Amino acid sequence: MGLQDELLDEARAGTGLTDFGDDAFREGLERLTRSLETEARLNTTGQAVLRRLLGGLLSQRLQVEDWYRRHPEIDDEAIVAPLIGLGLPRTGSTALSALLAEDPQARSLRTWEASQPCPPPSTGDGLESRLDESRSDAEFRATSSPRRAKLVPASATGPTECQGLMALDFKAHYFQAFAYVPSYSTWLLESADLTPTYQYELRVLKLLQWGFPARPWRLKCPTHLLFLDQLDEIFPDARFVMTHRDPAEVMVSAADLYAAVARSYCDEIDLRYLGALNVEHWSVGMERALAFRDRGADDRFYDIDFRAMQREPLREVRGLYSWLEEPVTEEFEAGMKRWWRENAEKREANVHPDPATFGIDIDEVRPLFATYTARAGHWTARSEGIPHDPS
């Protein structure tokens, strides 16, 4: 029996449930487990953590489907015009999402509920145990990889990326940070259909919203950059906030983060592979994003430059909210100021290894993003209301 079948059987036995919902998830699960079995170089910790992660995702799917079976009215929930953050990784989007999470009139995806959405938060069931587990996970990450914790600070109750919900369909970028899974990564980039992934994300968002007054969602994930056509199919009224930074800086920073994650789970890490992987995925992703914006979606985007965000974060958020035609309340502004002050130390500039450590040649990277870089200058100037000189 292979890893996939073992995980499916264990999830059924652990929950007493059998319905995983739409079978579209099985292709991603099969490709990922095969890659983990034949390519990954996981150490003992990595094997245990990945098995627990995949088993937990399958158990959550079973529970999501069971809640829908018992409460079909969950599907009547409407997720209206979510604001979705995207862009290259390491562009300040994490800080932006934390600031937006201070808005009491909006709703973010919180770390603990992304990893364990069931039972639905409105029931109040098991909240403390899930919070405790999420805090323990954060402590483990900080202890096992201080570098990772410094690069991406996280808390159990703070906002998180959509990765955990996308992983319920086993099509998520973060799997390739945990382990060397090149065949899975190639499939994800070149052939995977993420329409079912976003359908399932919508399904879980409805469950998380069920029982509460509807508030506009603030979501975020750099991975969306690669799959905007599929995302748009499921969230046709979504608006986007896109963060921008010099791609050459981004590639080194992203590879550095991947290495920090992998060191907790693998004893052998191919740093040059991580560099090439990030350059390939993000250059392709940006090409797709440019094409998406050019097909009539440009007016659905608000653009923020990384440097402007570092200098005047509240000014950038106010500009975004003016574009959204939503108010920045006194409570919201006070929360943002508090978060920015309390997290000042965590935002200190990180010193990354030399690009050559990851086999990255900056002179070869820049041409891959030349069109994007030129366009980004125009976009951010437009959002700032500044005339842009294309020269």
Short mmCIF file of C-alpha atoms in Angstrom, two decimals:
data_model
loop_
_atom_site.label_atom_id
_atom_site.label_comp_id
_atom_site.label_asym_id
_atom_site.label_seq_id
_atom_site.Cartn_x
_atom_site.Cartn_y
_atom_site.Cartn_z
CA MET A 1 0.00 0.00 0.00
CA GLY A 2 1.36 3.40 -1.00
CA LEU A 3 1.44 6.57 1.06
CA GLN A 4 -1.67 7.96 -0.62
CA ASP A 5 -3.82 4.95 0.28
CA GLU A 6 -2.43 4.87 3.81
CA LEU A 7 -3.34 8.51 4.34
CA LEU A 8 -6.85 8.08 2.96
CA ASP A 9 -7.48 5.05 5.17
CA GLU A 10 -6.09 6.78 8.26
CA ALA A 11 -8.28 9.85 7.68
CA ARG A 12 -11.39 7.71 7.33
CA ALA A 13 -10.53 5.72 10.44
CA GLY A 14 -9.67 8.80 12.48
CA THR A 15 -12.88 10.68 11.69
CA GLY A 16 -15.36 7.87 11.11
CA LEU A 17 -16.32 9.63 7.87
CA THR A 18 -15.97 8.50 4.26
CA ASP A 19 -17.05 11.33 1.93
CA PHE A 20 -14.10 13.45 0.73
CA GLY A 21 -16.26 15.45 -1.66
CA ASP A 22 -15.35 16.08 -5.28
CA ASP A 23 -12.67 13.69 -6.52
CA ALA A 24 -10.64 16.45 -8.20
CA PHE A 25 -8.31 16.52 -5.17
CA ARG A 26 -7.04 13.01 -5.88
CA GLU A 27 -4.75 13.96 -8.76
CA GLY A 28 -2.84 16.47 -6.68
CA LEU A 29 -2.64 14.06 -3.75
CA GLU A 30 -1.42 11.24 -5.96
CA ARG A 31 1.25 13.36 -7.65
CA LEU A 32 2.42 14.87 -4.38
CA THR A 33 2.66 11.59 -2.46
CA ARG A 34 4.44 9.92 -5.38
CA SER A 35 6.96 12.76 -5.47
CA LEU A 36 7.44 12.57 -1.70
CA GLU A 37 8.04 8.83 -1.90
CA THR A 38 10.41 8.85 -4.89
CA GLU A 39 12.15 12.25 -4.89
CA ALA A 40 12.03 13.96 -1.50
CA ARG A 41 14.95 13.67 0.85
CA LEU A 42 13.03 14.09 4.09
CA ASN A 43 14.63 13.46 7.43
CA THR A 44 12.75 11.79 10.28
CA THR A 45 11.17 15.07 11.36
CA GLY A 46 10.16 15.86 7.79
CA GLN A 47 8.54 12.48 7.28
CA ALA A 48 6.49 12.87 10.45
CA VAL A 49 5.51 16.49 9.79
CA LEU A 50 4.50 15.92 6.16
CA ARG A 51 2.51 12.83 7.05
CA ARG A 52 0.72 14.74 9.78
CA LEU A 53 0.08 17.68 7.44
CA LEU A 54 -1.37 15.58 4.62
CA GLY A 55 -3.42 13.47 7.01
CA GLY A 56 -4.80 16.59 8.64
CA LEU A 57 -5.83 18.03 5.28
CA LEU A 58 -7.72 14.85 4.39
CA SER A 59 -9.41 14.79 7.78
CA GLN A 60 -10.49 18.40 7.35
CA ARG A 61 -11.97 17.60 3.92
CA LEU A 62 -14.01 14.81 5.46
CA GLN A 63 -15.27 17.16 8.17
CA VAL A 64 -16.06 19.98 5.72
CA GLU A 65 -18.19 17.60 3.67
CA ASP A 66 -19.91 16.29 6.77
CA TRP A 67 -20.85 19.82 7.87
CA TYR A 68 -22.27 20.55 4.43
CA ARG A 69 -24.22 17.27 4.52
CA ARG A 70 -25.80 18.18 7.86
CA HIS A 71 -26.20 21.89 7.08
CA PRO A 72 -26.70 22.38 3.32
CA GLU A 73 -27.70 25.98 4.02
CA ILE A 74 -23.98 26.76 4.39
CA ASP A 75 -23.83 26.85 0.60
CA ASP A 76 -26.23 29.82 0.61
CA GLU A 77 -23.53 32.05 2.09
CA ALA A 78 -22.31 34.71 -0.34
CA ILE A 79 -18.67 35.73 -0.53
CA VAL A 80 -19.00 39.17 -2.10
CA ALA A 81 -16.19 41.13 -3.76
CA PRO A 82 -13.25 39.87 -1.71
CA LEU A 83 -10.05 41.91 -1.76
CA ILE A 84 -7.24 39.55 -2.70
CA GLY A 85 -3.59 40.41 -2.17
CA LEU A 86 -1.07 39.03 -4.65
CA GLY A 87 2.24 39.77 -6.30
CA LEU A 88 5.71 38.31 -6.11
CA PRO A 89 6.63 36.86 -2.71
CA ARG A 90 8.69 38.93 -0.29
CA THR A 91 7.12 42.21 -1.47
CA GLY A 92 5.59 43.40 1.82
CA SER A 93 2.29 41.62 1.36
CA THR A 94 2.51 39.94 4.77
CA ALA A 95 2.77 43.28 6.56
CA LEU A 96 -0.04 44.67 4.41
CA SER A 97 -2.33 41.74 5.26
CA ALA A 98 -1.57 42.22 8.97
CA LEU A 99 -2.54 45.88 8.74
CA LEU A 100 -5.75 45.08 6.87
CA ALA A 101 -6.60 42.51 9.53
CA GLU A 102 -6.92 45.39 12.00
CA ASP A 103 -10.07 46.57 10.22
CA PRO A 104 -13.01 45.54 12.45
CA GLN A 105 -15.39 45.90 9.51
CA ALA A 106 -13.56 43.31 7.41
CA ARG A 107 -12.67 39.62 7.74
CA SER A 108 -9.27 37.96 7.33
CA LEU A 109 -8.35 34.30 7.11
CA ARG A 110 -6.74 33.49 10.45
CA THR A 111 -3.93 31.01 10.89
CA TRP A 112 -5.73 28.67 13.27
CA GLU A 113 -8.90 28.44 11.16
CA ALA A 114 -7.02 27.94 7.91
CA SER A 115 -5.37 24.83 9.34
CA GLN A 116 -8.52 23.56 11.09
CA PRO A 117 -11.71 25.14 9.69
CA CYS A 118 -13.92 22.51 11.31
CA PRO A 119 -16.00 22.77 13.36
CA PRO A 120 -17.11 26.14 11.90
CA PRO A 121 -15.98 29.01 14.16
CA SER A 122 -19.58 30.15 14.70
CA THR A 123 -20.28 26.97 16.68
CA GLY A 124 -17.61 27.83 19.25
CA ASP A 125 -16.65 24.16 19.41
CA GLY A 126 -13.03 23.30 20.04
CA LEU A 127 -11.75 26.84 19.59
CA GLU A 128 -9.30 26.76 22.50
CA SER A 129 -7.79 23.43 21.51
CA ARG A 130 -7.33 24.62 17.93
CA LEU A 131 -5.78 27.85 19.11
CA ASP A 132 -3.44 25.94 21.41
CA GLU A 133 -2.43 23.61 18.59
CA SER A 134 -1.80 26.53 16.26
CA ARG A 135 0.32 28.25 18.90
CA SER A 136 2.31 25.05 19.39
CA ASP A 137 2.89 24.82 15.64
CA ALA A 138 4.14 28.42 15.59
CA GLU A 139 6.47 27.71 18.50
CA PHE A 140 7.82 24.61 16.75
CA ARG A 141 8.55 26.60 13.60
CA ALA A 142 10.26 29.34 15.59
CA THR A 143 12.36 26.81 17.52
CA SER A 144 13.23 24.53 14.61
CA SER A 145 13.94 27.39 12.21
CA PRO A 146 14.60 30.80 13.80
CA ARG A 147 15.56 32.04 10.35
CA ARG A 148 12.12 31.12 8.98
CA ALA A 149 10.40 32.84 11.89
CA LYS A 150 12.42 36.00 11.27
CA LEU A 151 11.65 36.00 7.55
CA VAL A 152 7.91 35.36 7.98
CA PRO A 153 6.58 36.22 11.45
CA ALA A 154 3.27 34.51 12.17
CA SER A 155 0.81 34.07 15.00
CA ALA A 156 -2.09 31.72 15.64
CA THR A 157 -4.67 34.50 15.58
CA GLY A 158 -3.09 36.63 12.85
CA PRO A 159 -3.93 36.56 9.14
CA THR A 160 -2.43 33.93 6.89
CA GLU A 161 -2.21 33.10 3.21
CA CYS A 162 -4.71 30.99 1.28
CA GLN A 163 -2.12 28.19 1.07
CA GLY A 164 -3.85 26.09 3.73
CA LEU A 165 -7.19 26.20 1.93
CA MET A 166 -5.60 25.54 -1.46
CA ALA A 167 -3.78 22.59 0.08
CA LEU A 168 -7.14 20.95 0.78
CA ASP A 169 -7.16 20.28 -2.98
CA PHE A 170 -3.44 19.38 -2.82
CA LYS A 171 -2.44 22.13 -5.23
CA ALA A 172 -0.40 24.57 -3.19
CA HIS A 173 2.99 26.20 -3.59
CA TYR A 174 4.05 25.60 -0.01
CA PHE A 175 4.53 21.86 -0.53
CA GLN A 176 7.61 22.58 -2.66
CA ALA A 177 9.13 24.59 0.17
CA PHE A 178 8.89 21.64 2.56
CA ALA A 179 10.65 19.15 0.34
CA TYR A 180 12.35 18.45 -2.98
CA VAL A 181 9.36 17.49 -5.16
CA PRO A 182 10.40 18.52 -8.70
CA SER A 183 7.88 16.40 -10.61
CA TYR A 184 5.04 17.82 -8.49
CA SER A 185 6.35 21.37 -8.97
CA THR A 186 6.54 20.97 -12.75
CA TRP A 187 3.00 19.59 -12.89
CA LEU A 188 1.70 22.40 -10.69
CA LEU A 189 3.24 25.03 -12.95
CA GLU A 190 2.55 23.50 -16.35
CA SER A 191 -0.52 21.30 -16.18
CA ALA A 192 -2.55 21.59 -12.97
CA ASP A 193 -6.08 22.97 -13.17
CA LEU A 194 -6.71 25.09 -10.08
CA THR A 195 -10.38 25.71 -10.80
CA PRO A 196 -11.39 22.93 -8.35
CA THR A 197 -8.85 24.35 -5.88
CA TYR A 198 -10.54 27.71 -5.83
CA GLN A 199 -13.96 26.10 -5.79
CA TYR A 200 -12.96 24.33 -2.61
CA GLU A 201 -11.47 27.48 -1.13
CA LEU A 202 -14.82 29.18 -1.73
CA ARG A 203 -16.56 26.23 -0.10
CA VAL A 204 -14.45 26.59 3.06
CA LEU A 205 -14.80 30.37 3.17
CA LYS A 206 -18.57 29.94 3.19
CA LEU A 207 -18.25 27.52 6.09
CA LEU A 208 -16.02 29.94 8.02
CA GLN A 209 -18.46 32.79 7.40
CA TRP A 210 -21.57 30.76 8.25
CA GLY A 211 -23.30 31.94 11.40
CA PHE A 212 -21.68 35.39 11.40
CA PRO A 213 -22.77 38.70 9.87
CA ALA A 214 -21.11 38.90 6.46
CA ARG A 215 -18.06 41.15 6.28
CA PRO A 216 -15.82 41.73 3.26
CA TRP A 217 -12.97 39.25 3.07
CA ARG A 218 -9.32 40.23 2.91
CA LEU A 219 -7.36 37.33 1.41
CA LYS A 220 -3.77 37.02 0.29
CA CYS A 221 -1.42 34.61 -1.45
CA PRO A 222 1.44 35.21 -3.91
CA THR A 223 0.59 31.90 -5.61
CA HIS A 224 -2.57 33.45 -7.06
CA LEU A 225 -0.30 35.29 -9.46
CA LEU A 226 0.14 32.09 -11.46
CA PHE A 227 -3.53 31.13 -11.66
CA LEU A 228 -5.53 34.32 -12.05
CA ASP A 229 -7.74 32.95 -14.81
CA GLN A 230 -8.94 30.10 -12.60
CA LEU A 231 -9.22 32.37 -9.56
CA ASP A 232 -11.30 34.83 -11.57
CA GLU A 233 -13.64 32.06 -12.67
CA ILE A 234 -14.57 31.32 -9.06
CA PHE A 235 -14.30 34.86 -7.65
CA PRO A 236 -15.47 36.98 -10.62
CA ASP A 237 -16.13 40.09 -8.50
CA ALA A 238 -12.81 40.00 -6.65
CA ARG A 239 -10.61 43.07 -6.49
CA PHE A 240 -6.86 42.84 -6.16
CA VAL A 241 -4.13 44.68 -4.31
CA MET A 242 -0.75 43.93 -5.87
CA THR A 243 2.53 44.65 -4.10
CA HIS A 244 5.72 45.38 -6.05
CA ARG A 245 9.46 45.11 -5.43
CA ASP A 246 12.62 44.68 -7.49
CA PRO A 247 12.36 41.08 -8.80
CA ALA A 248 16.09 40.53 -8.42
CA GLU A 249 15.80 41.15 -4.68
CA VAL A 250 12.69 38.99 -4.53
CA MET A 251 14.27 35.89 -6.09
CA VAL A 252 17.11 35.75 -3.56
CA SER A 253 14.76 36.43 -0.66
CA ALA A 254 12.26 33.78 -1.80
CA ALA A 255 14.97 31.16 -2.26
CA ASP A 256 16.35 32.04 1.16
CA LEU A 257 12.92 31.47 2.69
CA TYR A 258 12.51 28.12 0.92
CA ALA A 259 15.89 27.04 2.27
CA ALA A 260 14.96 28.14 5.80
CA VAL A 261 11.79 26.04 5.65
CA ALA A 262 13.43 22.99 4.09
CA ARG A 263 16.25 22.84 6.65
CA SER A 264 13.73 21.77 9.30
CA TYR A 265 12.65 18.77 7.25
CA CYS A 266 15.57 17.78 5.01
CA ASP A 267 19.21 17.04 5.74
CA GLU A 268 20.30 17.64 2.14
CA ILE A 269 19.21 20.81 0.35
CA ASP A 270 20.02 21.78 -3.23
CA LEU A 271 20.29 25.57 -2.96
CA ARG A 272 20.84 26.05 -6.69
CA TYR A 273 17.67 24.11 -7.40
CA LEU A 274 15.72 26.38 -5.05
CA GLY A 275 17.05 29.42 -6.88
CA ALA A 276 16.12 28.03 -10.30
CA LEU A 277 12.71 26.89 -9.04
CA ASN A 278 11.78 30.35 -7.79
CA VAL A 279 13.04 32.13 -10.89
CA GLU A 280 11.05 29.80 -13.14
CA HIS A 281 7.77 29.86 -11.21
CA TRP A 282 7.69 33.58 -10.56
CA SER A 283 8.78 34.66 -14.03
CA VAL A 284 6.05 32.48 -15.54
CA GLY A 285 3.59 33.74 -12.93
CA MET A 286 4.33 37.36 -13.78
CA GLU A 287 3.88 36.70 -17.50
CA ARG A 288 0.46 35.23 -16.74
CA ALA A 289 -0.47 38.13 -14.47
CA LEU A 290 0.48 40.72 -17.09
CA ALA A 291 -1.64 38.89 -19.65
CA PHE A 292 -4.57 38.74 -17.22
CA ARG A 293 -4.40 42.47 -16.53
CA ASP A 294 -4.15 43.18 -20.26
CA ARG A 295 -7.38 41.26 -20.92
CA GLY A 296 -9.47 43.99 -19.32
CA ALA A 297 -8.86 43.40 -15.63
CA ASP A 298 -6.46 46.28 -14.99
CA ASP A 299 -9.08 48.48 -13.33
CA ARG A 300 -9.63 45.78 -10.69
CA PHE A 301 -6.07 46.24 -9.37
CA TYR A 302 -4.63 48.64 -6.82
CA ASP A 303 -0.83 48.74 -6.76
CA ILE A 304 1.56 49.39 -3.85
CA ASP A 305 5.33 49.75 -4.04
CA PHE A 306 7.35 47.92 -1.39
CA ARG A 307 9.44 51.01 -0.58
CA ALA A 308 6.37 53.22 -0.18
CA MET A 309 4.84 50.59 2.11
CA GLN A 310 7.96 50.59 4.28
CA ARG A 311 8.04 54.39 4.49
CA GLU A 312 4.37 55.27 5.00
CA PRO A 313 2.23 52.16 5.55
CA LEU A 314 -0.87 53.98 6.76
CA ARG A 315 -0.77 56.32 3.80
CA GLU A 316 -0.72 53.32 1.46
CA VAL A 317 -3.66 51.68 3.23
CA ARG A 318 -5.63 54.92 3.13
CA GLY A 319 -5.03 55.11 -0.61
CA LEU A 320 -6.22 51.54 -1.01
CA TYR A 321 -9.35 52.21 1.02
CA SER A 322 -10.09 55.35 -0.96
CA TRP A 323 -9.97 53.19 -4.09
CA LEU A 324 -12.27 50.64 -2.40
CA GLU A 325 -14.57 53.52 -1.35
CA GLU A 326 -14.49 52.25 2.22
CA PRO A 327 -13.68 54.25 5.37
CA VAL A 328 -10.56 53.98 7.49
CA THR A 329 -12.16 54.27 10.91
CA GLU A 330 -10.41 55.60 14.00
CA GLU A 331 -10.40 52.09 15.48
CA PHE A 332 -8.86 50.67 12.30
CA GLU A 333 -6.17 53.35 12.18
CA ALA A 334 -5.31 52.91 15.86
CA GLY A 335 -4.98 49.16 15.32
CA MET A 336 -2.65 49.65 12.37
CA LYS A 337 -0.45 52.06 14.31
CA ARG A 338 -0.28 49.63 17.20
CA TRP A 339 0.62 46.67 14.96
CA TRP A 340 3.29 48.62 13.10
CA ARG A 341 4.86 49.81 16.36
CA GLU A 342 4.77 46.41 18.06
CA ASN A 343 6.26 44.62 15.07
CA ALA A 344 9.00 47.12 14.27
CA GLU A 345 11.77 44.74 15.33
CA LYS A 346 10.42 41.90 13.18
CA ARG A 347 10.45 44.16 10.14
CA GLU A 348 14.15 44.93 10.37
CA ALA A 349 15.86 44.39 7.06
CA ASN A 350 17.01 40.81 6.58
CA VAL A 351 20.46 40.17 5.16
CA HIS A 352 20.26 37.45 2.53
CA PRO A 353 23.06 35.25 1.19
CA ASP A 354 24.91 36.19 -1.97
CA PRO A 355 22.72 35.40 -5.02
CA ALA A 356 25.43 33.02 -6.24
CA THR A 357 24.63 30.82 -3.23
CA PHE A 358 21.41 29.90 -5.05
CA GLY A 359 22.95 29.95 -8.51
CA ILE A 360 21.11 33.19 -9.27
CA ASP A 361 22.71 35.56 -11.77
CA ILE A 362 21.05 38.96 -11.32
CA ASP A 363 22.00 40.00 -14.86
CA GLU A 364 20.12 36.98 -16.19
CA VAL A 365 17.10 37.48 -13.92
CA ARG A 366 16.36 41.11 -14.74
CA PRO A 367 15.54 40.54 -18.46
CA LEU A 368 12.96 37.90 -17.46
CA PHE A 369 11.06 40.60 -15.58
CA ALA A 370 11.86 43.62 -17.76
CA THR A 371 8.31 44.10 -19.04
CA TYR A 372 6.89 43.74 -15.56
CA THR A 373 9.39 46.18 -14.05
CA ALA A 374 8.47 48.85 -16.57
CA ARG A 375 4.77 48.30 -16.02
CA ALA A 376 5.08 48.26 -12.21
CA GLY A 377 6.54 51.74 -12.22
CA HIS A 378 3.50 52.99 -14.12
CA TRP A 379 1.04 51.13 -11.90
CA THR A 380 2.42 52.35 -8.60
CA ALA A 381 2.73 55.92 -9.86
CA ARG A 382 -0.88 55.77 -11.00
CA SER A 383 -2.05 54.55 -7.59
CA GLU A 384 -0.05 57.34 -5.96
CA GLY A 385 -1.51 59.88 -8.38
CA ILE A 386 2.01 60.73 -9.62
CA PRO A 387 2.73 61.39 -13.31
CA HIS A 388 4.94 58.54 -14.55
CA ASP A 389 7.90 59.09 -16.82
CA PRO A 390 8.39 55.80 -18.70
CA SER A 391 11.98 56.78 -19.51
#
